[in-house]
Amino acid sequence: MSENAALLTVLFAMIGGAIRVSTPFIFVSLGECLTEKSGRINLGLEGTLVFGAMAAYAISFLSGSPWLGVFVAGCCGALLGAVHGWVCKLPRVNDVAIGIALMTFGLGLAFFFGKPYIQPAAPRLPSIPLADWTGNASLATALKVNPLFFVGIALAVFLSWAFRNTRTGLILRTTGDSAAAARAMGVSVDRVRLLATTAGGFLAGVGGSFLSLYYPGSWSEGLSSGQGLMAVALVIFARWDPMRCLFASMMFGAAGAIGPALQSIGITQGYYFFNAAPYVVTLFIMIASSSTKGALASAPGELAVTR
Amino acid sequence: MSFKEMDRRTLLKSAAAGIVGVGAAGLPLRAFAAAPTIGIVYVGPRDDFGWNQAHAVAAKALKSVPGVKVVEEENVPETVAVQKSMESMINLDGANLIFATSFGYFDPHMLEMAKKYPKVEFRHAAGLWTKDKHPGNAGSYYGYLNQGHYVNGVAAGVVSKTGKLGFIAAKPIPTVLLNINSFLLGARKSNPKATVQVIFTGDWSLPVREAEAANALADAGCDVITCHVDSPKVVIETAERRGLLTAGHNASQAPLAPKGFITGAEYKWETIYKDFAALIAKGEKLPNYVRGGIDKDYIANTAYGAGASEAARKAADAATADLKANKPYVVGPLKDNKGNEVVPAGKSIDNYDVALEQTSYLVEGVVGSIT
């Protein structure tokens, strides 16, 4: 294989990886972004993601309709989000602690109900072949895209617009920045946060359905391996901006493809290092973009971490 | 704490003994001790299409043997939890033989239990037990899955058009390296120019990275893919979707790839388990060190799938016959992929040689490195 062809392989793999791997990150980080904008942290989205993956797979298997599975996964996620939002309404409850509790709860519940669905094969979500016309086989496979990916992009654009330009967005941001100001506006802070957490849970559930129904496309107990937690961290990395969430997720997916792609073209030394590429890249961007002043300026003022 | 537990346990034990005693007094005497009750502990779910499923299939076969009682527990972590599982199997179910099926169960957990219950036999499914260091009621059993991978390679070498085969491996430990090497040696037997491209994922179960690795191998031009990870489901399914041929690992993955499945390397633990059960029933001493491959029916290849051509089947059958006759397949001259000599010309490594279990290199033709 010539130098150029090898480089091209890695490039295609990274594009493909960005598209294939990023979708769950996009959904979970957008959901978390929404929740955190309202002034609350839901660390339980890893549990929501895995439960969503299980629910989607089970429903798709039982009903034969993967899209119904996606919807049910979202509803299950919304339910878990609502539990978080409702419990955090009670006085002197710590949202971080509840989040961790819900994460374990979601995982346990998913493993418990998911047992019978490890073996059977459920119908999967379809993909849109975008590059078949090019006649380039590897480009064609890299650009087989699942509709949920586009939904994720649209959602990021929409959220980014809605935060800035709609009344609902203003209320959400006010609640997140200053609960007192929101109350003075006559807004029920708890209700806004309950709704934001529920919506965030819905998105995380949908993200889970992508894992089990599209890529890698089967349900098993090790399916997520911490992606939900990484997505929550991505929100901080993206400074609570939906568009940046989208780019961070795609970059994370692309960087994740580096490890396997390099090994496949024969660059085999140091694969542990290349497998850590997503984290290394994240770390470097964090350092490069940090500033001594106002590093958390864009953080919602009501978040437990910034208060 | 431990005193309290001890008391409770002793109490339970004597109570159980009392009940048995009362029962025995009223009944004609029967040899209770000889009835094999076998406890099997799994580290993961029993239906993972992989390592645990291979053991669970054997457990099921064992249950059908009359007079044998089997108790199982799955998802037992490699912590003190496994000691508790074993104790409850021994004390509550009366197990007289325990199969610890995961690597990390051995030290200290199984060793502790072996010391505490000298009358119970313990066997570990890996190569850690040594005669001088460890208790006599413990031992190890293992099947040479590498022989199955060799047969996989022979068939894969025939059907591959590009001569590039892909291998997705978890970690570069000796068993994994041996399987990769065996796959290559098999492939080279049918196609002397074949190469095996290895991707190490870094851990036993990382579904997303395994799928990425399968895609990367497909993009690099490999047309047959096999793997050594805990659950090959994701790898086989992803490869099938990409239209590649696949060879299996640990258990049967044939149903996952109706179009591209060639054959797979499968453990047949039931052969070992049934032997042990029969020995207990006869009241004979169990062997401490059990090894075997295709020759002893400890390993078998999955029935050929649609991906295996007529020629591939013939070549694989011939390779199986050679292994049944215990003919060595690691034959010199052989170099590792850094150019160092591993086996000199005219020599070979015997199938039962411990050197194979200690493989620390990738042979020439494997594209990949251990670090």
XYZ file of C-alpha atoms in Angstrom:
678
model
C 0.000 0.000 0.000
C 1.412 3.366 -0.958
C 1.760 6.233 1.487
C -1.135 8.145 -0.022
C -3.530 5.240 -0.089
C -2.696 4.480 3.529
C -3.284 8.062 4.574
C -6.542 8.078 2.661
C -7.636 4.922 4.487
C -7.024 6.591 7.843
C -8.802 9.736 6.693
C -11.863 7.796 5.509
C -11.826 5.803 8.720
C -11.815 9.019 10.723
C -14.693 10.502 8.728
C -16.569 7.215 9.029
C -15.750 7.030 12.724
C -16.959 10.570 13.307
C -20.282 9.672 11.727
C -20.666 6.171 13.172
C -19.460 6.669 16.715
C -20.473 10.231 17.449
C -24.275 9.954 17.402
C -24.752 8.664 20.965
C -22.304 11.320 22.169
C -24.276 14.006 20.317
C -27.585 12.984 21.844
C -26.334 12.508 25.382
C -24.295 15.706 25.379
C -27.170 17.746 23.936
C -29.493 16.281 26.564
C -27.024 17.074 29.311
C -26.461 20.541 27.875
C -30.197 21.192 28.060
C -30.357 19.964 31.644
C -27.310 21.902 32.778
C -28.544 25.087 31.118
C -31.440 24.923 33.578
C -28.998 24.812 36.475
C -28.931 21.151 37.289
C -26.440 18.350 36.640
C -27.698 14.879 35.791
C -24.770 12.498 36.062
C -27.105 9.555 35.626
C -27.162 9.718 31.839
C -24.794 6.729 31.544
C -27.531 4.652 33.192
C -30.156 6.273 30.976
C -28.103 5.541 27.862
C -27.694 1.860 28.717
C -31.322 1.483 29.748
C -32.392 3.173 26.526
C -30.192 0.797 24.537
C -31.774 -2.204 26.239
C -35.343 -0.901 25.904
C -34.885 -0.056 22.227
C -33.442 -3.491 21.456
C -36.173 -5.302 23.388
C -38.992 -3.310 21.781
C -37.499 -3.616 18.321
C -37.184 -7.373 18.811
C -40.703 -7.806 20.193
C -42.528 -5.475 17.820
C -40.329 -5.765 14.745
C -40.174 -1.988 14.413
C -36.837 -0.367 15.260
C -38.302 3.145 15.160
C -40.830 2.193 17.826
C -37.827 0.997 19.813
C -36.178 4.398 19.441
C -39.338 6.106 20.663
C -39.771 3.800 23.659
C -36.087 4.241 24.540
C -36.651 7.986 24.578
C -39.712 7.598 26.811
C -37.803 5.364 29.235
C -35.034 7.957 29.310
C -37.588 10.702 29.929
C -38.971 8.681 32.820
C -35.535 8.287 34.404
C -34.932 12.011 33.830
C -38.256 12.854 35.440
C -37.340 10.794 38.497
C -34.115 12.780 38.788
C -35.929 16.090 38.321
C -38.622 15.196 40.796
C -36.311 13.925 43.545
C -34.070 16.977 43.184
C -37.097 19.183 43.835
C -37.168 17.983 47.415
C -35.350 20.263 49.844
C -31.619 19.774 50.447
C -31.202 17.045 47.845
C -27.877 16.968 46.016
C -28.333 16.547 42.265
C -24.863 15.044 41.764
C -25.499 12.316 44.336
C -28.929 11.533 42.881
C -27.364 11.373 39.427
C -24.827 8.778 40.523
C -27.556 6.785 42.278
C -29.697 6.878 39.130
C -26.765 5.822 36.994
C -26.294 2.640 39.021
C -30.050 2.149 39.124
C -30.391 2.494 35.347
C -27.514 0.084 34.704
C -28.850 -2.504 37.143
C -32.357 -2.272 35.755
C -31.098 -2.574 32.179
C -29.014 -5.671 32.998
C -31.941 -7.222 34.859
C -34.514 -6.733 32.120
C -31.991 -7.141 29.320
C -30.995 -10.720 30.127
C -33.354 -12.425 27.643
C -32.377 -10.078 24.811
C -28.632 -10.752 24.660
C -29.036 -13.709 22.298
C -31.796 -12.814 19.833
C -31.193 -10.494 16.874
C -33.522 -7.506 16.652
C -34.287 -5.585 13.454
C -31.878 -2.677 13.078
C -32.277 0.902 11.999
C -31.735 1.520 8.276
C -28.954 3.686 6.910
C -28.851 6.157 4.040
C -26.130 5.416 1.455
C -24.807 8.877 0.628
C -21.751 8.077 -1.433
C -22.671 5.009 -3.462
C -22.603 7.146 -6.630
C -18.875 7.838 -6.227
C -18.013 4.224 -6.898
C -15.353 4.390 -4.192
C -16.095 1.419 -1.946
C -14.458 2.692 1.218
C -15.970 6.152 0.839
C -19.358 4.546 0.252
C -19.131 2.573 3.486
C -17.788 5.515 5.432
C -20.753 7.591 4.317
C -23.504 5.119 5.103
C -25.298 7.367 7.512
C -28.049 6.692 9.978
C -30.923 9.220 9.968
C -30.452 9.747 13.712
C -27.114 11.401 12.955
C -28.891 14.094 10.935
C -31.540 14.411 13.618
C -28.696 15.046 16.068
C -27.196 17.779 13.871
C -30.583 19.422 13.348
C -31.221 19.268 17.055
C -27.919 20.951 17.862
C -28.683 23.781 15.443
C -32.209 24.088 16.778
C -31.153 24.142 20.441
C -28.441 26.637 19.761
C -30.979 28.908 18.054
C -33.709 28.297 20.628
C -31.492 29.080 23.606
C -30.792 32.504 22.163
C -33.916 33.459 20.306
C -36.975 32.046 22.012
C -38.821 32.908 25.175
C -38.520 29.313 26.391
C -34.779 29.518 25.846
C -34.593 32.727 27.830
C -36.570 31.220 30.715
C -34.318 28.161 30.672
C -31.153 30.230 30.723
C -32.481 32.536 33.429
C -33.359 29.564 35.608
C -29.882 28.236 35.118
C -28.070 31.481 35.758
C -30.041 32.883 38.634
C -32.914 31.099 40.318
C -33.820 34.290 42.167
C -34.199 36.239 38.928
C -36.342 33.483 37.469
C -38.599 33.510 40.515
C -38.916 37.285 40.212
C -40.076 36.728 36.631
C -42.775 34.478 38.008
C -41.222 31.277 36.696
C -41.431 28.049 38.660
C -37.777 27.094 38.879
C -38.463 23.505 39.892
C -40.852 22.946 37.041
C -38.449 24.285 34.447
C -35.693 22.062 35.787
C -37.987 19.044 35.947
C -38.933 19.549 32.298
C -35.327 20.193 31.228
C -34.094 17.051 32.983
C -36.921 15.001 31.485
C -36.147 16.264 27.992
C -32.446 15.596 28.585
C -33.287 12.045 29.662
C -35.355 11.568 26.499
C -32.393 12.514 24.317
C -30.023 10.246 26.235
C -32.472 7.355 25.817
C -32.577 7.954 22.063
C -28.773 8.011 22.064
C -28.849 4.591 23.718
C -31.150 3.227 21.022
C -28.537 4.158 18.420
C -25.978 1.985 20.222
C -28.092 -1.140 20.302
C -29.985 -0.678 17.028
C -27.366 0.745 14.709
C -23.771 0.842 15.814
C -22.359 -1.511 17.063
C -25.913 -2.756 16.743
C -26.559 -5.403 19.354
C -27.425 -5.423 23.016
C -24.872 -6.619 25.546
C -23.998 -5.605 29.063
C -20.685 -4.030 28.099
C -22.268 -2.016 25.281
C -21.697 1.528 26.496
C -18.359 1.158 28.290
C -18.614 4.638 29.786
C -19.786 6.639 26.759
C -22.568 8.277 28.777
C -20.065 9.570 31.301
C -17.748 10.858 28.569
C -20.652 12.696 26.947
C -21.431 14.449 30.221
C -17.809 15.534 30.400
C -18.012 16.720 26.771
C -20.636 19.285 27.795
C -18.163 21.010 30.083
C -15.534 20.735 27.351
C -18.021 22.326 24.936
C -18.772 25.117 27.389
C -22.526 24.520 27.390
C -22.891 25.373 23.702
C -24.964 22.913 21.596
C -22.957 23.545 18.421
C -19.714 22.943 20.253
C -21.259 19.778 21.745
C -21.848 18.589 18.210
C -18.284 19.280 17.088
C -16.781 17.847 20.255
C -18.779 14.637 19.769
C -17.696 14.299 16.150
C -14.085 14.992 17.011
C -14.291 12.385 19.734
C -15.681 9.839 17.276
C -13.024 10.638 14.672
C -10.212 10.391 17.207
C -11.579 7.041 18.378
C -11.210 5.647 14.867
C -7.495 6.496 14.750
C -6.382 3.546 16.897
C -7.945 0.709 14.867
C -7.313 2.441 11.518
C -3.585 2.888 12.132
C -3.243 -0.748 13.160
C -5.111 -1.842 10.045
C -2.606 -0.108 7.741
C 0.339 -1.577 9.589
C 1.311 1.140 12.055
C 1.172 -1.201 14.978
C 3.589 0.179 17.543
C 2.080 1.981 20.503
C -1.563 1.069 19.925
C -2.389 1.722 23.552
C -1.396 5.324 22.964
C -3.448 5.629 19.768
C -6.424 4.005 21.426
C -6.237 6.780 24.005
C -6.312 9.388 21.213
C -9.806 10.749 21.990
C -8.779 11.522 25.545
C -5.412 12.929 24.577
C -6.998 15.214 21.979
C -9.635 16.354 24.473
C -6.964 17.090 27.038
C -4.893 19.144 24.616
C -7.832 21.200 23.411
C -8.816 21.804 27.026
C -5.343 23.066 27.822
C -5.076 25.105 24.621
C -8.434 26.777 25.067
C -8.200 27.389 28.797
C -7.737 30.843 30.189
C -6.812 32.090 33.619
C -9.685 34.542 33.663
C -13.320 33.658 33.181
C -12.735 30.035 32.284
C -16.188 29.152 33.498
C -17.811 32.360 32.307
C -20.183 30.494 30.035
C -21.182 28.044 32.774
C -24.706 28.372 34.104
C -24.432 30.219 37.426
C -26.701 27.876 39.329
C -24.712 24.691 38.660
C -23.555 22.937 41.813
C -20.004 22.855 40.417
C -19.744 26.583 39.865
C -21.743 27.841 42.817
C -16.685 -11.106 62.036
C -14.947 -14.225 60.838
C -15.601 -15.988 64.157
C -19.250 -15.168 63.915
C -19.414 -16.460 60.362
C -17.557 -19.571 61.371
C -20.073 -20.225 64.130
C -23.016 -19.802 61.886
C -21.491 -22.034 59.282
C -20.522 -24.751 61.738
C -24.033 -24.619 63.112
C -25.517 -24.990 59.640
C -23.172 -27.809 58.869
C -23.954 -29.770 62.022
C -27.646 -29.145 61.515
C -27.371 -30.490 57.979
C -25.375 -33.460 59.201
C -28.063 -34.091 61.823
C -30.802 -34.109 59.234
C -28.860 -36.422 56.980
C -28.152 -38.645 59.993
C -31.818 -38.841 60.956
C -32.734 -39.541 57.353
C -30.083 -42.214 57.004
C -31.220 -43.962 60.174
C -34.650 -44.539 58.719
C -33.540 -45.451 55.202
C -31.420 -48.184 53.729
C -27.834 -46.943 53.439
C -26.910 -45.270 50.177
C -23.605 -43.982 49.001
C -24.349 -40.244 49.094
C -20.706 -39.276 48.826
C -20.287 -40.725 45.371
C -23.105 -38.766 43.737
C -21.355 -36.017 41.793
C -22.625 -32.539 42.600
C -20.749 -30.068 40.448
C -20.636 -26.328 40.971
C -19.742 -24.067 38.046
C -18.958 -20.380 38.496
C -19.017 -17.966 35.526
C -17.554 -14.487 35.394
C -20.077 -13.150 32.872
C -23.498 -13.897 31.445
C -24.057 -17.474 30.260
C -25.369 -16.391 26.884
C -22.565 -14.129 25.667
C -21.830 -16.043 22.445
C -18.356 -16.556 23.865
C -16.276 -17.943 26.722
C -19.047 -18.209 29.307
C -21.505 -19.664 26.852
C -19.002 -22.377 25.957
C -18.940 -23.446 29.610
C -22.697 -23.113 29.976
C -23.305 -25.361 26.969
C -21.120 -27.972 28.659
C -22.994 -27.533 31.942
C -26.219 -28.221 30.107
C -24.787 -31.386 28.576
C -23.578 -32.438 32.021
C -27.064 -32.029 33.476
C -28.393 -34.652 31.098
C -26.047 -37.275 32.602
C -28.135 -39.316 35.059
C -27.125 -38.941 38.710
C -25.197 -35.723 38.205
C -26.384 -32.541 39.889
C -25.148 -29.217 38.530
C -25.302 -25.871 40.327
C -24.388 -22.728 38.401
C -23.873 -19.083 39.178
C -23.186 -16.414 36.558
C -21.827 -12.860 36.701
C -19.639 -13.632 39.705
C -16.866 -11.018 39.910
C -13.254 -12.043 40.480
C -13.356 -10.811 44.065
C -14.148 -12.275 47.469
C -17.655 -12.720 46.005
C -16.498 -15.873 44.243
C -15.411 -17.353 47.577
C -18.912 -16.789 48.920
C -20.431 -18.398 45.821
C -18.181 -21.421 46.205
C -18.908 -21.728 49.935
C -22.636 -21.673 49.356
C -22.280 -24.293 46.633
C -20.296 -26.486 49.013
C -22.313 -25.939 52.181
C -25.823 -25.552 50.870
C -25.813 -27.651 47.703
C -23.204 -30.191 48.791
C -20.929 -29.664 45.815
C -17.944 -32.019 45.750
C -16.331 -30.517 42.645
C -16.090 -26.851 41.703
C -15.186 -25.567 38.257
C -13.845 -22.019 38.482
C -14.047 -20.843 34.894
C -12.366 -17.448 35.042
C -8.673 -16.571 35.139
C -8.896 -14.258 38.181
C -10.730 -16.782 40.367
C -7.552 -18.739 41.052
C -5.373 -16.665 43.320
C -6.252 -16.178 46.151
C -9.937 -17.141 45.998
C -9.907 -20.723 44.778
C -6.699 -21.451 46.700
C -8.261 -20.217 49.956
C -11.307 -22.389 49.404
C -9.173 -25.401 48.539
C -7.333 -25.044 51.844
C -10.540 -24.542 53.797
C -12.397 -27.488 52.234
C -9.789 -30.195 51.682
C -12.438 -32.798 50.794
C -13.846 -30.767 47.926
C -12.079 -30.785 44.552
C -11.406 -27.495 42.740
C -10.466 -27.119 39.092
C -9.499 -23.912 37.326
C -9.914 -23.317 33.593
C -6.462 -21.821 32.942
C -2.827 -22.694 33.329
C -1.956 -21.308 36.759
C -1.867 -24.436 38.941
C 1.556 -25.993 39.654
C 2.154 -29.192 41.530
C 4.714 -28.004 44.069
C 3.115 -24.701 44.972
C -0.601 -25.376 45.192
C -2.953 -27.700 47.133
C -3.532 -31.240 45.883
C -7.312 -30.900 45.773
C -6.939 -28.077 43.252
C -5.896 -28.324 39.643
C -6.164 -26.936 36.176
C -7.879 -27.984 32.973
C -7.626 -26.366 29.584
C -8.307 -27.002 25.966
C -5.927 -26.085 23.154
C -8.214 -23.697 21.315
C -5.233 -22.723 19.167
C -5.772 -25.979 17.259
C -9.265 -24.791 16.359
C -7.816 -21.489 15.199
C -5.299 -23.397 13.106
C -8.147 -25.206 11.338
C -9.945 -21.846 10.947
C -6.810 -20.519 9.277
C -6.531 -23.460 6.904
C -10.103 -22.887 5.704
C -9.692 -19.094 5.643
C -6.521 -19.362 3.548
C -8.445 -21.260 0.896
C -11.439 -18.919 0.659
C -9.611 -15.591 0.985
C -9.228 -13.822 -2.356
C -6.944 -11.017 -1.164
C -4.814 -13.257 1.044
C -5.243 -10.659 3.777
C -6.922 -11.939 6.912
C -7.950 -9.851 9.893
C -7.704 -10.759 13.568
C -9.270 -8.606 16.290
C -7.617 -9.382 19.605
C -8.172 -8.035 23.085
C -4.771 -8.124 24.758
C -1.353 -9.474 23.806
C -1.232 -12.310 26.367
C 0.253 -15.746 25.513
C -3.057 -17.537 24.746
C -4.152 -14.751 22.415
C -0.764 -14.578 20.662
C -0.815 -18.350 20.212
C -4.261 -18.193 18.617
C -3.139 -15.456 16.219
C -0.007 -17.417 15.292
C -1.986 -20.619 14.800
C -4.485 -18.819 12.567
C -1.627 -17.557 10.413
C 0.142 -20.914 10.268
C -3.116 -22.494 9.140
C -3.674 -19.853 6.492
C -0.091 -20.211 5.219
C -0.620 -23.945 4.872
C -3.249 -23.320 2.206
C -1.861 -20.030 0.891
C 1.875 -19.471 1.541
C 1.485 -15.747 0.837
C -1.326 -15.118 3.314
C -0.886 -12.448 5.982
C -2.812 -11.761 9.156
C -3.491 -8.178 10.155
C -3.954 -7.834 13.923
C -5.807 -5.103 15.758
C -5.523 -5.072 19.534
C -8.456 -3.316 21.173
C -6.886 -3.211 24.631
C -9.641 -4.902 26.627
C -11.859 -7.989 26.684
C -15.158 -6.313 25.986
C -15.302 -3.011 24.080
C -18.165 -3.390 21.574
C -17.772 -0.015 19.869
C -14.024 -0.369 19.353
C -14.458 -3.957 18.167
C -16.926 -2.743 15.544
C -14.527 0.042 14.552
C -11.720 -2.515 14.270
C -13.834 -4.768 12.031
C -14.599 -1.787 9.785
C -10.961 -0.731 9.706
C -9.880 -4.238 8.658
C -12.522 -4.285 5.953
C -11.308 -0.903 4.673
C -7.731 -2.186 4.628
C -8.715 -5.001 2.269
C -9.046 -7.983 4.606
C -11.748 -10.366 3.449
C -11.801 -12.868 6.319
C -12.112 -11.769 9.931
C -11.814 -13.638 13.181
C -11.251 -12.535 16.742
C -10.255 -13.321 20.286
C -12.423 -11.154 22.527
C -14.871 -12.162 25.253
C -17.964 -11.949 23.117
C -17.378 -12.201 19.353
C -20.984 -11.224 18.577
C -20.278 -7.622 17.540
C -17.235 -8.537 15.429
C -19.017 -11.313 13.550
C -22.155 -9.234 12.962
C -20.230 -6.175 11.768
C -18.122 -8.274 9.400
C -21.232 -9.981 8.043
C -22.787 -6.603 7.312
C -19.668 -5.558 5.433
C -19.989 -8.696 3.328
C -16.855 -10.338 4.745
C -16.215 -13.939 5.641
C -15.842 -14.818 9.303
C -14.306 -17.494 11.497
C -15.587 -17.987 15.035
C -14.072 -18.188 18.484
C -15.037 -19.895 21.812
C -18.648 -20.851 21.015
C -20.742 -21.216 17.894
C -21.407 -17.925 16.126
C -22.860 -19.615 13.046
C -26.366 -18.160 13.548
C -24.935 -14.605 13.535
C -23.507 -14.834 10.028
C -25.721 -16.873 7.721
C -23.816 -15.699 4.607
C -20.178 -15.400 5.567
C -19.517 -17.879 8.355
C -16.744 -20.346 7.522
C -16.139 -22.341 10.695
C -15.115 -21.572 14.257
C -12.828 -22.743 17.036
C -15.026 -24.080 19.820
C -14.331 -25.423 23.262
C -16.004 -28.700 24.095
C -15.744 -28.499 27.860
C -18.430 -31.158 28.182
C -15.865 -33.832 27.348
C -13.778 -32.806 30.359
C -16.793 -32.242 32.607
C -18.301 -35.630 31.819
C -14.964 -37.364 32.431
C -14.704 -35.721 35.830
C -18.293 -36.614 36.759
C -17.689 -40.242 35.798
C -14.528 -40.377 37.921
C -16.367 -38.995 40.956
C -19.182 -41.501 40.495
C -16.596 -44.295 40.486
C -14.915 -42.790 43.553
C -11.596 -42.352 41.776
C -9.036 -39.593 42.227
C -9.429 -36.701 39.791
C -6.429 -35.667 37.694
C -4.871 -32.315 38.621
C -3.590 -31.352 35.221
C -5.793 -31.884 32.196
C -4.851 -30.749 28.712
C -6.010 -31.661 25.279
C -7.062 -30.400 21.897
C -8.843 -31.776 18.897
C -7.202 -35.160 19.538
C -9.097 -35.601 22.826
C -12.283 -33.908 21.622
C -11.727 -30.994 24.012
C -11.785 -28.689 20.998
C -13.940 -28.975 17.915
C -14.674 -26.811 14.935
C -18.129 -25.421 14.342
C -20.052 -27.047 11.485
C -19.135 -25.345 8.202
C -21.214 -22.355 7.202
C -22.072 -20.857 3.842
C -18.679 -19.132 3.676
C -16.752 -22.418 3.444
C -16.203 -23.619 -0.096
C -15.869 -27.294 -0.972
C -12.084 -26.931 -1.225
C -11.934 -25.133 2.130
C -13.911 -27.919 3.786
C -11.570 -30.541 2.374
C -8.459 -28.684 3.496
C -9.902 -28.074 6.968
C -10.936 -31.726 7.320
C -7.404 -32.797 6.436
C -5.963 -30.399 9.025
C -8.375 -31.741 11.635
C -7.328 -35.287 10.824
C -3.659 -34.319 11.284
C -4.393 -32.801 14.670
C -6.407 -35.851 15.701
C -3.292 -37.864 14.967
C -1.406 -35.365 17.150
C 0.835 -34.229 14.323
C 2.652 -31.008 15.285
C 1.784 -27.962 13.219
C 4.327 -25.448 14.553
C 7.113 -26.592 12.278
C 10.492 -24.994 11.588
C 12.009 -23.071 10.016
C 9.900 -20.403 11.664
C 10.725 -16.791 12.445
C 8.855 -14.230 14.478
C 7.741 -11.048 12.728
C 10.851 -9.206 13.905
C 13.106 -11.683 12.160
C 14.274 -13.727 15.161
C 14.327 -17.480 14.780
C 11.653 -19.252 16.826
C 11.869 -22.812 15.554
C 14.992 -23.947 13.667
C 14.650 -25.884 10.420
C 13.960 -29.561 10.905
C 12.527 -29.064 14.399
C 8.946 -28.571 15.531
C 7.043 -27.752 18.699
C 4.912 -30.605 19.979
C 1.182 -29.888 20.377
C 1.423 -30.598 24.116
C 4.620 -28.603 24.670
C 4.246 -25.994 27.447
C 6.250 -23.641 25.235
C 3.068 -23.028 23.264
C 1.222 -21.859 26.375
C 4.034 -19.365 26.934
C 4.046 -17.819 23.442
C 5.394 -14.282 23.619
C 5.871 -13.423 19.924
C 3.943 -13.033 16.696
C 5.205 -15.194 13.851
C 6.329 -13.918 10.479
C 3.348 -13.034 8.331
C 1.418 -11.471 11.172
C 1.233 -7.702 10.783
C 1.057 -6.321 14.278
C 3.108 -5.761 17.371
C 2.765 -6.674 20.984
C 3.475 -3.255 22.419
